Short mmCIF file of N, CA and C in Angstrom, two decimals:
data_model
loop_
_atom_site.label_atom_id
_atom_site.label_comp_id
_atom_site.label_asym_id
_atom_site.label_seq_id
_atom_site.Cartn_x
_atom_site.Cartn_y
_atom_site.Cartn_z
N MET A 1 0.49 -1.16 -0.05
CA MET A 1 -0.17 0.05 -0.21
C MET A 1 1.14 1.41 -0.22
N ASN A 2 0.60 2.43 -0.94
CA ASN A 2 1.25 3.57 -0.91
C ASN A 2 0.69 4.79 -0.82
N PHE A 3 1.41 5.47 0.00
CA PHE A 3 0.67 6.71 0.39
C PHE A 3 1.05 8.19 -0.09
N LEU A 4 0.36 9.05 -0.38
CA LEU A 4 0.86 10.30 -0.87
C LEU A 4 0.27 11.33 -0.24
N LYS A 5 1.20 12.14 0.46
CA LYS A 5 0.51 13.18 1.46
C LYS A 5 0.59 14.32 0.58
N ILE A 6 -0.66 15.35 0.47
CA ILE A 6 -0.50 16.28 -0.42
C ILE A 6 -0.99 17.55 0.78
N GLY A 7 -0.65 18.50 1.33
CA GLY A 7 -0.85 19.40 2.14
C GLY A 7 -1.29 18.34 3.27
N ASP A 8 -2.93 18.74 3.33
CA ASP A 8 -3.17 17.98 4.70
C ASP A 8 -4.39 16.70 4.14
N ILE A 9 -4.03 16.22 3.12
CA ILE A 9 -4.80 15.42 2.55
C ILE A 9 -3.67 14.26 2.40
N ILE A 10 -3.92 12.93 2.48
CA ILE A 10 -3.37 11.70 2.27
C ILE A 10 -4.11 10.79 1.75
N LEU A 11 -3.55 10.48 0.55
CA LEU A 11 -4.12 9.44 -0.68
C LEU A 11 -3.61 8.27 -0.62
N ASN A 12 -4.35 7.36 -0.60
CA ASN A 12 -4.25 6.00 -0.82
C ASN A 12 -3.90 5.36 -2.11
N THR A 13 -2.98 5.23 -3.08
CA THR A 13 -2.52 5.05 -4.30
C THR A 13 -3.55 3.98 -4.45
N ASN A 14 -4.26 3.00 -3.99
CA ASN A 14 -4.75 1.62 -4.29
C ASN A 14 -5.76 2.07 -4.89
N TYR A 15 -6.46 3.42 -4.49
CA TYR A 15 -7.66 4.06 -4.68
C TYR A 15 -8.25 4.94 -5.85
N ILE A 16 -7.03 5.24 -6.37
CA ILE A 16 -6.72 6.05 -7.42
C ILE A 16 -7.22 5.40 -8.68
N ALA A 17 -8.59 6.23 -9.51
CA ALA A 17 -9.04 5.57 -10.43
C ALA A 17 -8.50 6.41 -11.68
N ALA A 18 -8.17 7.57 -11.61
CA ALA A 18 -7.55 8.26 -12.80
C ALA A 18 -6.80 9.41 -12.00
N VAL A 19 -5.76 10.01 -12.85
CA VAL A 19 -5.51 11.47 -12.67
C VAL A 19 -5.37 12.20 -13.76
N GLU A 20 -5.79 13.19 -13.58
CA GLU A 20 -5.90 14.28 -14.91
C GLU A 20 -4.76 15.18 -14.62
N LEU A 21 -3.47 15.55 -15.13
CA LEU A 21 -2.29 16.30 -15.00
C LEU A 21 -2.40 17.56 -14.99
N ASN A 22 -3.18 18.00 -16.12
CA ASN A 22 -3.21 19.61 -16.42
C ASN A 22 -4.86 19.57 -17.25
N ALA A 23 -5.70 19.75 -16.20
CA ALA A 23 -7.20 20.26 -16.46
C ALA A 23 -7.07 21.65 -16.64
N ASP A 24 -7.83 22.08 -17.52
CA ASP A 24 -8.26 23.49 -17.63
C ASP A 24 -9.11 24.15 -17.07
N VAL A 25 -9.05 25.14 -16.54
CA VAL A 25 -10.04 26.26 -15.73
C VAL A 25 -10.32 27.41 -16.40
N GLY A 26 -10.02 27.47 -17.67
CA GLY A 26 -10.66 28.49 -18.67
C GLY A 26 -9.94 29.55 -18.25
N ASN A 27 -8.67 29.21 -17.72
CA ASN A 27 -7.50 30.56 -17.65
C ASN A 27 -6.04 30.12 -18.15
N GLU A 28 -5.50 30.92 -17.64
CA GLU A 28 -3.95 30.18 -17.63
C GLU A 28 -3.37 29.41 -16.64
N ASP A 29 -4.03 29.34 -15.58
CA ASP A 29 -3.89 28.19 -14.67
C ASP A 29 -4.45 26.86 -15.13
N SER A 30 -3.70 25.91 -14.67
CA SER A 30 -4.23 24.51 -14.86
C SER A 30 -3.95 23.73 -13.08
N TYR A 31 -4.65 22.67 -13.39
CA TYR A 31 -4.50 22.31 -11.81
C TYR A 31 -4.33 20.64 -12.00
N VAL A 32 -4.78 19.95 -11.04
CA VAL A 32 -4.70 18.48 -11.49
C VAL A 32 -6.01 17.70 -10.32
N VAL A 33 -6.12 16.72 -11.24
CA VAL A 33 -7.26 16.48 -10.56
C VAL A 33 -7.50 14.69 -10.11
N VAL A 34 -7.06 14.21 -9.37
CA VAL A 34 -7.01 12.89 -9.06
C VAL A 34 -8.55 12.82 -8.51
N VAL A 35 -9.05 11.21 -9.06
CA VAL A 35 -10.25 10.78 -8.97
C VAL A 35 -10.04 9.63 -8.08
N MET A 36 -10.69 9.26 -7.28
CA MET A 36 -10.70 8.22 -6.04
C MET A 36 -12.12 7.59 -6.02
N GLY A 37 -11.49 6.09 -6.00
CA GLY A 37 -12.79 4.96 -5.99
C GLY A 37 -13.13 4.89 -4.31
N ALA A 38 -14.50 4.52 -4.19
CA ALA A 38 -14.78 4.51 -2.83
C ALA A 38 -14.35 3.01 -2.11
N VAL A 39 -13.86 1.99 -2.97
CA VAL A 39 -13.56 0.54 -2.83
C VAL A 39 -12.74 0.14 -3.79
N GLU A 40 -11.79 -0.75 -2.66
CA GLU A 40 -10.42 -1.01 -3.47
C GLU A 40 -10.70 -2.39 -4.62
N GLY A 41 -10.59 -2.11 -5.72
CA GLY A 41 -10.74 -3.28 -6.61
C GLY A 41 -12.18 -3.16 -7.66
N THR A 42 -13.39 -2.23 -6.46
CA THR A 42 -14.33 -1.90 -7.53
C THR A 42 -14.97 -0.35 -7.11
N PHE A 43 -15.07 0.14 -8.06
CA PHE A 43 -15.60 1.34 -8.27
C PHE A 43 -17.14 1.65 -8.03
N LYS A 44 -18.03 0.65 -7.79
CA LYS A 44 -19.33 0.64 -7.93
C LYS A 44 -20.25 0.34 -6.15
N GLY A 45 -20.73 1.13 -5.83
CA GLY A 45 -21.61 0.85 -4.64
C GLY A 45 -22.65 0.06 -4.77
N ASP A 46 -23.65 -0.09 -3.96
CA ASP A 46 -24.70 -0.42 -3.43
C ASP A 46 -25.55 -0.44 -4.61
N THR A 47 -25.75 0.88 -4.80
CA THR A 47 -26.67 1.43 -6.00
C THR A 47 -26.09 1.07 -7.30
N GLY A 48 -25.03 0.47 -7.85
CA GLY A 48 -24.88 0.33 -8.70
C GLY A 48 -23.93 1.45 -9.40
N ASN A 49 -24.03 2.42 -8.77
CA ASN A 49 -23.55 4.01 -9.61
C ASN A 49 -22.04 3.90 -9.22
N LEU A 50 -21.10 5.02 -9.86
CA LEU A 50 -19.95 4.81 -9.67
C LEU A 50 -19.60 6.05 -8.41
N GLU A 51 -19.05 5.55 -7.61
CA GLU A 51 -19.06 5.70 -6.09
C GLU A 51 -17.48 6.68 -6.18
N LEU A 52 -17.11 7.57 -6.68
CA LEU A 52 -15.92 8.26 -7.13
C LEU A 52 -15.97 9.51 -6.38
N LYS A 53 -14.56 10.35 -6.16
CA LYS A 53 -14.60 11.26 -5.53
C LYS A 53 -12.95 12.18 -6.13
N GLU A 54 -13.59 13.61 -6.31
CA GLU A 54 -12.35 14.12 -6.91
C GLU A 54 -11.89 15.01 -6.05
N PHE A 55 -10.69 15.09 -6.10
CA PHE A 55 -9.54 16.11 -5.28
C PHE A 55 -9.11 16.62 -6.38
N ARG A 56 -8.72 18.13 -6.20
CA ARG A 56 -8.34 19.45 -7.61
C ARG A 56 -6.81 19.97 -6.40
N PHE A 57 -6.08 19.80 -7.06
CA PHE A 57 -4.97 20.69 -7.02
C PHE A 57 -4.46 21.39 -7.79
N SER A 58 -4.03 22.68 -7.10
CA SER A 58 -3.21 23.83 -8.10
C SER A 58 -1.91 24.37 -7.46
N GLY A 59 -1.24 24.88 -8.23
CA GLY A 59 0.06 25.50 -7.64
C GLY A 59 1.04 24.58 -7.57
N LYS A 60 1.65 24.96 -5.92
CA LYS A 60 2.92 23.98 -5.92
C LYS A 60 2.25 22.69 -5.74
N ALA A 61 1.19 22.01 -5.23
CA ALA A 61 0.68 20.73 -4.93
C ALA A 61 0.48 20.28 -6.20
N ALA A 62 -0.02 20.92 -7.13
CA ALA A 62 -0.07 20.31 -8.66
C ALA A 62 1.12 20.09 -9.47
N GLU A 63 2.25 21.45 -9.06
CA GLU A 63 3.71 20.59 -9.47
C GLU A 63 4.19 19.35 -9.12
N LYS A 64 3.71 19.23 -8.00
CA LYS A 64 4.45 18.07 -7.17
C LYS A 64 4.19 16.93 -7.71
N ILE A 65 2.24 16.84 -8.02
CA ILE A 65 1.63 15.84 -8.45
C ILE A 65 1.80 15.41 -9.82
N ARG A 66 2.42 16.57 -10.33
CA ARG A 66 2.55 16.00 -12.05
C ARG A 66 3.83 15.23 -12.02
N HIS A 67 5.08 16.14 -11.11
CA HIS A 67 6.05 15.31 -11.13
C HIS A 67 6.11 13.84 -10.52
N TYR A 68 5.30 13.50 -9.17
CA TYR A 68 5.52 12.26 -9.20
C TYR A 68 4.93 11.39 -10.28
N PHE A 69 3.66 11.58 -10.97
CA PHE A 69 3.05 11.01 -11.86
C PHE A 69 3.79 10.99 -13.34
N SER A 70 4.64 11.55 -13.67
CA SER A 70 5.77 11.85 -14.57
C SER A 70 6.80 10.93 -14.55
N ASP A 71 7.23 10.60 -13.68
CA ASP A 71 8.42 9.81 -12.87
C ASP A 71 8.37 8.20 -14.00
N PRO A 72 9.03 7.86 -14.74
CA PRO A 72 8.99 6.57 -15.60
C PRO A 72 9.37 5.64 -14.78
N THR A 73 9.99 5.56 -13.41
CA THR A 73 10.02 4.71 -12.38
C THR A 73 8.80 4.23 -11.71
N LEU A 74 7.57 5.24 -11.57
CA LEU A 74 6.35 5.24 -10.98
C LEU A 74 5.60 4.67 -12.21
N VAL A 75 5.44 5.20 -12.88
CA VAL A 75 4.59 5.16 -13.81
C VAL A 75 4.63 4.72 -15.12
N ASN A 76 4.18 3.41 -15.79
CA ASN A 76 4.38 3.11 -16.92
C ASN A 76 3.96 4.30 -18.23
N HIS A 77 4.78 4.64 -18.56
CA HIS A 77 4.50 5.53 -19.96
C HIS A 77 3.97 5.15 -21.39
N LEU A 78 3.00 4.95 -21.67
CA LEU A 78 2.62 4.24 -23.11
C LEU A 78 3.33 5.23 -24.42
N LEU A 79 3.02 6.46 -24.28
CA LEU A 79 3.23 7.70 -25.16
C LEU A 79 4.22 8.60 -25.21
#
């Protein structure tokens, strides 16, 4: 189990469903979106709907997350 501490938030990497490294907010700033699933191994709840939560990071936190997920020793790059 791997954890990432970003400011006051600690994320369990086993629950990450997606990471958008350069989400656009309509101005020159971009932010990072980390989408987390509610349960490891499945992202569906009792209702059958996806139970996902978004965490948005900007500034220095976004920069550090981009660096982490751009490291080829941590993430397999296909393109």
